PDB file of C-alpha atoms in Angstrom:
ATOM      1  CA  MET Q 583     -36.962  17.489  19.168  1.00 36.00           C
ATOM      2  CA  PRO Q 584     -39.438  14.430  18.216  1.00 39.00           C
ATOM      3  CA  TRP Q 585     -40.116  11.836  20.495  1.00 42.00           C
ATOM      4  CA  VAL Q 586     -38.815   9.267  18.160  1.00 45.00           C
ATOM      5  CA  PRO Q 587     -36.256   6.481  19.034  1.00 44.00           C
ATOM      6  CA  SER Q 588     -34.206   5.239  16.320  1.00 41.00           C
ATOM      7  CA  VAL Q 589     -34.262   1.563  16.675  1.00 42.00           C
ATOM      8  CA  ARG Q 590     -33.377  -1.778  15.307  1.00 47.00           C
ATOM      9  CA  PHE Q 591     -34.876  -4.159  17.774  1.00 56.00           C
ATOM     10  CA  PRO Q 592     -37.871  -6.007  16.428  1.00 58.00           C
ATOM     11  CA  ALA Q 593     -39.771  -6.343  19.467  1.00 63.00           C
ATOM     12  CA  LEU Q 594     -40.023  -2.567  20.245  1.00 67.00           C
ATOM     13  CA  PRO Q 595     -43.010  -1.947  18.053  1.00 69.00           C
ATOM     14  CA  LEU Q 596     -44.875  -4.035  20.430  1.00 71.00           C
ATOM     15  CA  LEU Q 597     -44.712  -1.285  23.064  1.00 75.00           C
ATOM     16  CA  GLU Q 598     -47.028   1.015  20.962  1.00 77.00           C
ATOM     17  CA  VAL Q 599     -50.184  -0.443  21.986  1.00 83.00           C
ATOM     18  CA  PRO Q 600     -49.655  -0.827  25.662  1.00 84.00           C
ATOM     19  CA  LEU Q 601     -48.124   2.656  25.917  1.00 82.00           C
ATOM     20  CA  GLY Q 602     -51.203   3.910  24.214  1.00 85.00           C
ATOM     21  CA  LEU Q 603     -53.623   2.524  26.808  1.00 90.00           C
ATOM     22  CA  LEU Q 604     -51.865   4.397  29.511  1.00 88.00           C
ATOM     23  CA  ASP Q 605     -53.854   7.376  31.002  1.00 91.00           C
ATOM     24  CA  PRO Q 606     -52.796   9.755  29.511  1.00 90.00           C
ATOM     25  CA  PRO Q 607     -51.576   7.758  26.431  1.00 87.00           C
ATOM     26  CA  LEU Q 608     -48.149   7.936  25.556  1.00 81.00           C
ATOM     27  CA  GLY Q 609     -47.085   7.926  21.847  1.00 77.00           C
ATOM     28  CA  PHE Q 610     -44.110   5.769  20.706  1.00 71.00           C
ATOM     29  CA  PRO Q 611     -43.365   6.618  17.274  1.00 72.00           C
ATOM     30  CA  TRP Q 612     -40.234   4.954  15.879  1.00 72.00           C
ATOM     31  CA  TRP Q 613     -38.539   3.756  12.701  1.00 70.00           C
ATOM     32  CA  PRO Q 614     -36.056   1.142  12.115  1.00 68.00           C
ATOM     33  CA  GLN Q 615     -32.528   2.158  11.225  1.00 70.00           C
ATOM     34  CA  GLY Q 616     -29.314   0.363  10.927  1.00 68.00           C
ATOM     35  CA  ASN Q 617     -27.014   0.774  13.905  1.00 69.00           C
ATOM     36  CA  LYS Q 618     -24.730   3.448  12.483  1.00 72.00           C
ATOM     37  CA  ALA Q 619     -27.609   5.461  11.233  1.00 76.00           C
ATOM     38  CA  ALA Q 620     -29.295   5.197  14.517  1.00 76.00           C
ATOM     39  CA  LEU Q 621     -26.275   6.423  16.381  1.00 76.00           C
ATOM     40  CA  ARG Q 622     -25.563   9.187  14.025  1.00 79.00           C
ATOM     41  CA  LEU Q 623     -29.172  10.499  14.507  1.00 81.00           C
ATOM     42  CA  ALA Q 624     -28.750  10.267  18.286  1.00 79.00           C
ATOM     43  CA  ALA Q 625     -25.293  11.975  18.277  1.00 80.00           C
ATOM     44  CA  LYS Q 626     -26.853  14.909  16.315  1.00 82.00           C
ATOM     45  CA  GLY Q 627     -29.618  15.163  19.173  1.00 80.00           C
ATOM     46  CA  LEU Q 628     -32.383  14.348  16.539  1.00 81.00           C
ATOM     47  CA  VAL Q 629     -33.898  11.403  18.457  1.00 78.00           C
ATOM     48  CA  HIS Q 630     -34.221  10.674  22.251  1.00 74.00           C
ATOM     49  CA  ALA Q 631     -33.057   7.147  22.067  1.00 75.00           C
ATOM     50  CA  ALA Q 632     -31.003   4.846  19.653  1.00 74.00           C
ATOM     51  CA  ALA Q 633     -30.588   1.039  20.211  1.00 70.00           C
ATOM     52  CA  ASP Q 634     -27.623  -0.602  19.111  1.00 70.00           C
ATOM     53  CA  CYS Q 635     -25.555  -3.792  19.543  1.00 67.00           C
ATOM     54  CA  LEU Q 636     -22.540  -1.600  20.507  1.00 61.00           C
ATOM     55  CA  ARG Q 637     -20.109  -3.835  18.947  1.00 57.00           C
ATOM     56  CA  GLY Q 638     -17.422  -2.705  16.515  1.00 50.00           C
ATOM     57  CA  PRO Q 639     -15.997  -4.265  13.527  1.00 50.00           C
ATOM     58  CA  SER Q 640     -13.355  -6.328  15.579  1.00 53.00           C
ATOM     59  CA  GLY Q 641     -16.413  -7.492  17.717  1.00 53.00           C
ATOM     60  CA  GLY Q 642     -15.403  -5.476  20.712  1.00 57.00           C
ATOM     61  CA  ARG Q 643     -17.770  -3.106  22.726  1.00 58.00           C
ATOM     62  CA  ARG Q 644     -17.862   0.438  21.500  1.00 54.00           C
ATOM     63  CA  THR Q 645     -18.934   2.119  24.911  1.00 54.00           C
ATOM     64  CA  GLY Q 646     -15.573   3.402  26.360  1.00 50.00           C
ATOM     65  CA  PRO Q 647     -14.364   6.947  26.325  1.00 47.00           C
ATOM     66  CA  GLY Q 648     -13.845   8.329  23.087  1.00 44.00           C
ATOM     67  CA  ALA Q 649     -16.094   5.859  21.459  1.00 52.00           C
ATOM     68  CA  PRO Q 650     -17.166   7.451  18.329  1.00 52.00           C
ATOM     69  CA  SER Q 651     -20.797   6.342  18.491  1.00 56.00           C
ATOM     70  CA  VAL Q 652     -21.658   7.538  21.945  1.00 60.00           C
ATOM     71  CA  ARG Q 653     -22.143  11.248  22.524  1.00 66.00           C
ATOM     72  CA  ARG Q 654     -21.030  12.895  25.735  1.00 71.00           C
ATOM     73  CA  GLY Q 655     -23.681  12.920  28.220  1.00 74.00           C
ATOM     74  CA  THR Q 656     -25.277   9.723  26.817  1.00 73.00           C
ATOM     75  CA  ARG Q 657     -26.271   6.892  29.019  1.00 73.00           C
ATOM     76  CA  VAL Q 658     -25.917   3.372  27.727  1.00 72.00           C
ATOM     77  CA  ILE Q 659     -28.299   0.973  29.260  1.00 70.00           C
ATOM     78  CA  ALA Q 660     -28.080  -2.750  28.608  1.00 68.00           C
ATOM     79  CA  PHE Q 661     -31.845  -3.629  28.245  1.00 67.00           C
ATOM     80  CA  CYS Q 662     -32.032  -6.876  26.369  1.00 70.00           C
ATOM     81  CA  SER Q 663     -30.252  -9.832  25.073  1.00 76.00           C
ATOM     82  CA  TRP Q 664     -30.970 -12.543  22.528  1.00 83.00           C
ATOM     83  CA  ARG Q 665     -29.436 -15.327  20.475  1.00 90.00           C
ATOM     84  CA  GLU Q 666     -28.392 -14.695  16.922  1.00 92.00           C
ATOM     85  CA  GLY Q 667     -28.000 -17.459  14.688  1.00 96.00           C
ATOM     86  CA  LEU Q 668     -29.160 -19.116  11.219  1.00 97.00           C
ATOM     87  CA  VAL Q 669     -32.745 -18.757  10.542  1.00 97.00           C
ATOM     88  CA  LEU Q 670     -34.050 -21.482   8.160  1.00 96.00           C
ATOM     89  CA  ARG Q 671     -37.294 -22.889   6.593  1.00 94.00           C
ATOM     90  CA  PRO Q 672     -37.634 -25.930   8.452  1.00 94.00           C
ATOM     91  CA  GLU Q 673     -37.259 -28.256   5.621  1.00 93.00           C
ATOM     92  CA  GLN Q 674     -33.989 -26.868   4.741  1.00 91.00           C
ATOM     93  CA  ALA Q 675     -32.566 -27.161   8.380  1.00 93.00           C
ATOM     94  CA  ALA Q 676     -31.573 -30.714   8.299  1.00 92.00           C
ATOM     95  CA  GLY Q 677     -27.731 -30.971   8.434  1.00 92.00           C
ATOM     96  CA  ILE Q 678     -27.120 -27.345   8.794  1.00 95.00           C
ATOM     97  CA  ALA Q 679     -25.028 -26.668  11.925  1.00 94.00           C
ATOM     98  CA  GLY Q 680     -23.417 -23.458  10.848  1.00 93.00           C
ATOM     99  CA  VAL Q 681     -22.565 -20.899   8.042  1.00 93.00           C
ATOM    100  CA  ALA Q 682     -20.136 -23.170   6.423  1.00 90.00           C
ATOM    101  CA  ASP Q 683     -23.234 -25.589   5.549  1.00 93.00           C
ATOM    102  CA  LEU Q 684     -25.030 -22.856   3.666  1.00 93.00           C
ATOM    103  CA  HIS Q 685     -22.668 -22.941   0.639  1.00 89.00           C
ATOM    104  CA  ARG Q 686     -22.373 -26.632   0.711  1.00 90.00           C
ATOM    105  CA  ALA Q 687     -25.964 -27.058   0.674  1.00 93.00           C
ATOM    106  CA  GLY Q 688     -26.612 -24.580  -2.036  1.00 93.00           C
ATOM    107  CA  LEU Q 689     -28.792 -22.457   0.123  1.00 95.00           C
ATOM    108  CA  ARG Q 690     -29.846 -19.097  -1.017  1.00 95.00           C
ATOM    109  CA  VAL Q 691     -29.374 -16.334   1.587  1.00 95.00           C
ATOM    110  CA  VAL Q 692     -30.987 -12.886   2.120  1.00 95.00           C
ATOM    111  CA  ASN Q 693     -28.463 -10.693   3.654  1.00 92.00           C
ATOM    112  CA  ARG Q 694     -28.438  -7.375   5.763  1.00 90.00           C
ATOM    113  CA  GLU Q 695     -27.042  -4.189   4.873  1.00 85.00           C
ATOM    114  CA  PRO Q 696     -23.425  -3.522   6.011  1.00 85.00           C
ATOM    115  CA  GLY Q 697     -23.429  -2.384   9.684  1.00 77.00           C
ATOM    116  CA  PRO Q 698     -25.767  -4.643  11.673  1.00 81.00           C
ATOM    117  CA  GLU Q 699     -24.477  -7.278  14.004  1.00 83.00           C
ATOM    118  CA  ALA Q 700     -26.040 -10.060  12.001  1.00 89.00           C
ATOM    119  CA  ARG Q 701     -24.055  -8.993   8.938  1.00 90.00           C
ATOM    120  CA  ARG Q 702     -20.935  -8.786  10.868  1.00 88.00           C
ATOM    121  CA  ILE Q 703     -21.518 -12.495  12.255  1.00 91.00           C
ATOM    122  CA  LEU Q 704     -22.229 -13.807   8.704  1.00 94.00           C
ATOM    123  CA  ASP Q 705     -19.252 -11.962   7.191  1.00 94.00           C
ATOM    124  CA  LYS Q 706     -16.808 -13.208  10.173  1.00 93.00           C
ATOM    125  CA  GLU Q 707     -18.036 -16.693   9.918  1.00 93.00           C
ATOM    126  CA  LEU Q 708     -17.360 -16.796   6.117  1.00 93.00           C
ATOM    127  CA  ALA Q 709     -13.929 -15.079   6.629  1.00 94.00           C
ATOM    128  CA  ASP Q 710     -13.009 -17.554   9.364  1.00 93.00           C
ATOM    129  CA  GLN Q 711     -13.681 -20.419   6.860  1.00 90.00           C
ATOM    130  CA  GLY Q 712     -11.983 -18.784   3.956  1.00 90.00           C
ATOM    131  CA  THR Q 713     -15.170 -18.428   1.885  1.00 89.00           C
ATOM    132  CA  ASP Q 714     -15.710 -15.722  -0.663  1.00 91.00           C
ATOM    133  CA  PRO Q 715     -19.026 -14.103   0.309  1.00 92.00           C
ATOM    134  CA  ARG Q 716     -19.812 -13.877  -3.499  1.00 89.00           C
ATOM    135  CA  GLN Q 717     -19.912 -17.585  -3.636  1.00 89.00           C
ATOM    136  CA  LEU Q 718     -23.077 -17.606  -1.351  1.00 92.00           C
ATOM    137  CA  SER Q 719     -26.184 -17.528  -3.310  1.00 94.00           C
ATOM    138  CA  GLY Q 720     -28.190 -14.352  -2.504  1.00 95.00           C
ATOM    139  CA  TYR Q 721     -25.441 -12.732  -0.538  1.00 95.00           C
ATOM    140  CA  GLU Q 722     -26.164  -9.306  -2.422  1.00 94.00           C
ATOM    141  CA  THR Q 723     -29.982  -9.691  -1.709  1.00 93.00           C
ATOM    142  CA  ARG Q 724     -30.844  -7.322   1.205  1.00 92.00           C
ATOM    143  CA  ALA Q 725     -33.671  -7.174   3.891  1.00 92.00           C
ATOM    144  CA  ALA Q 726     -33.827  -4.169   6.286  1.00 85.00           C
ATOM    145  CA  GLY Q 727     -34.268  -5.956   9.595  1.00 85.00           C
ATOM    146  CA  HIS Q 728     -34.490  -9.249  11.490  1.00 89.00           C
ATOM    147  CA  LEU Q 729     -38.338  -9.579  11.029  1.00 89.00           C
ATOM    148  CA  GLN Q 730     -37.961  -8.830   7.151  1.00 92.00           C
ATOM    149  CA  VAL Q 731     -35.163 -11.595   6.898  1.00 94.00           C
ATOM    150  CA  ALA Q 732     -37.565 -14.076   8.514  1.00 95.00           C
ATOM    151  CA  ALA Q 733     -40.501 -12.936   6.403  1.00 95.00           C
ATOM    152  CA  ALA Q 734     -38.259 -13.425   3.201  1.00 96.00           C
ATOM    153  CA  ILE Q 735     -37.411 -16.792   4.487  1.00 97.00           C
ATOM    154  CA  ALA Q 736     -40.892 -17.802   5.313  1.00 97.00           C
ATOM    155  CA  ALA Q 737     -42.252 -16.700   1.976  1.00 96.00           C
ATOM    156  CA  GLY Q 738     -39.582 -18.951   0.123  1.00 95.00           C
ATOM    157  CA  LEU Q 739     -37.761 -15.904  -1.180  1.00 95.00           C
ATOM    158  CA  ALA Q 740     -34.385 -17.304   0.502  1.00 96.00           C
ATOM    159  CA  ASP Q 741     -33.574 -20.244   2.479  1.00 96.00           C
ATOM    160  CA  ALA Q 742     -31.296 -18.925   5.255  1.00 96.00           C
ATOM    161  CA  GLU Q 743     -29.714 -15.976   6.979  1.00 96.00           C
ATOM    162  CA  VAL Q 744     -28.285 -14.780  10.234  1.00 96.00           C
ATOM    163  CA  ALA Q 745     -31.129 -13.212  12.393  1.00 94.00           C
ATOM    164  CA  SER Q 746     -32.526 -13.120  15.996  1.00 92.00           C
ATOM    165  CA  GLU Q 747     -34.225 -16.114  17.572  1.00 94.00           C
ATOM    166  CA  PRO Q 748     -37.373 -14.141  18.373  1.00 91.00           C
ATOM    167  CA  ALA Q 749     -37.621 -13.501  14.608  1.00 92.00           C
ATOM    168  CA  ALA Q 750     -37.286 -17.131  13.694  1.00 95.00           C
ATOM    169  CA  LEU Q 751     -39.929 -17.942  16.366  1.00 94.00           C
ATOM    170  CA  ALA Q 752     -42.515 -15.428  15.099  1.00 92.00           C
ATOM    171  CA  TYR Q 753     -42.550 -16.955  11.754  1.00 95.00           C
ATOM    172  CA  GLY Q 754     -42.264 -20.612  12.798  1.00 96.00           C
ATOM    173  CA  LEU Q 755     -38.706 -21.170  11.255  1.00 97.00           C
ATOM    174  CA  ALA Q 756     -35.783 -23.255  12.377  1.00 97.00           C
ATOM    175  CA  PHE Q 757     -33.041 -21.859  14.261  1.00 97.00           C
ATOM    176  CA  VAL Q 758     -29.468 -22.703  14.505  1.00 97.00           C
ATOM    177  CA  PRO Q 759     -27.732 -20.541  17.394  1.00 96.00           C
ATOM    178  CA  LEU Q 760     -24.367 -18.939  16.674  1.00 94.00           C
ATOM    179  CA  THR Q 761     -23.838 -16.269  19.394  1.00 89.00           C
ATOM    180  CA  SER Q 762     -25.629 -14.161  22.203  1.00 84.00           C
ATOM    181  CA  GLU Q 763     -26.004 -10.490  21.924  1.00 76.00           C
TER     182      GLU Q 763
END
């Protein structure tokens, strides 16, 4: 079995260099996967670790007995938390306090694929306001992770999206907190 964790957290690649400096060096190959894909690989025993927000579609935790995403013998370890919120180009941030303001301001989003917590947050906020997601410019445009979302916004390819605060900070973007994970 390969020593490959299937992860979605943007800070994990930062471990590659310090682990490689150990004596003997420790390899840390990884690849980004959505929550569901990461857990499927772990459930099949194809990876040693999978990182997930462990929230279900209703927002509840998926760690109890019989949880479909947690294989027997699996250890669930809470190892980090962060804030998720709207990541915006700084010049677009004035007057934006939440998801409701994106449509009103005519901002273009870059979305995540179905499954990640950031997508669930956006969809829930839109549903709570009774806003049809298709009314949001760029809703069908997708990026693969928090850092890719931030990179697209920094490059001017989009104006906003839900992502982690560390991703916003890495690209010098504005951040409007919505929730903690």
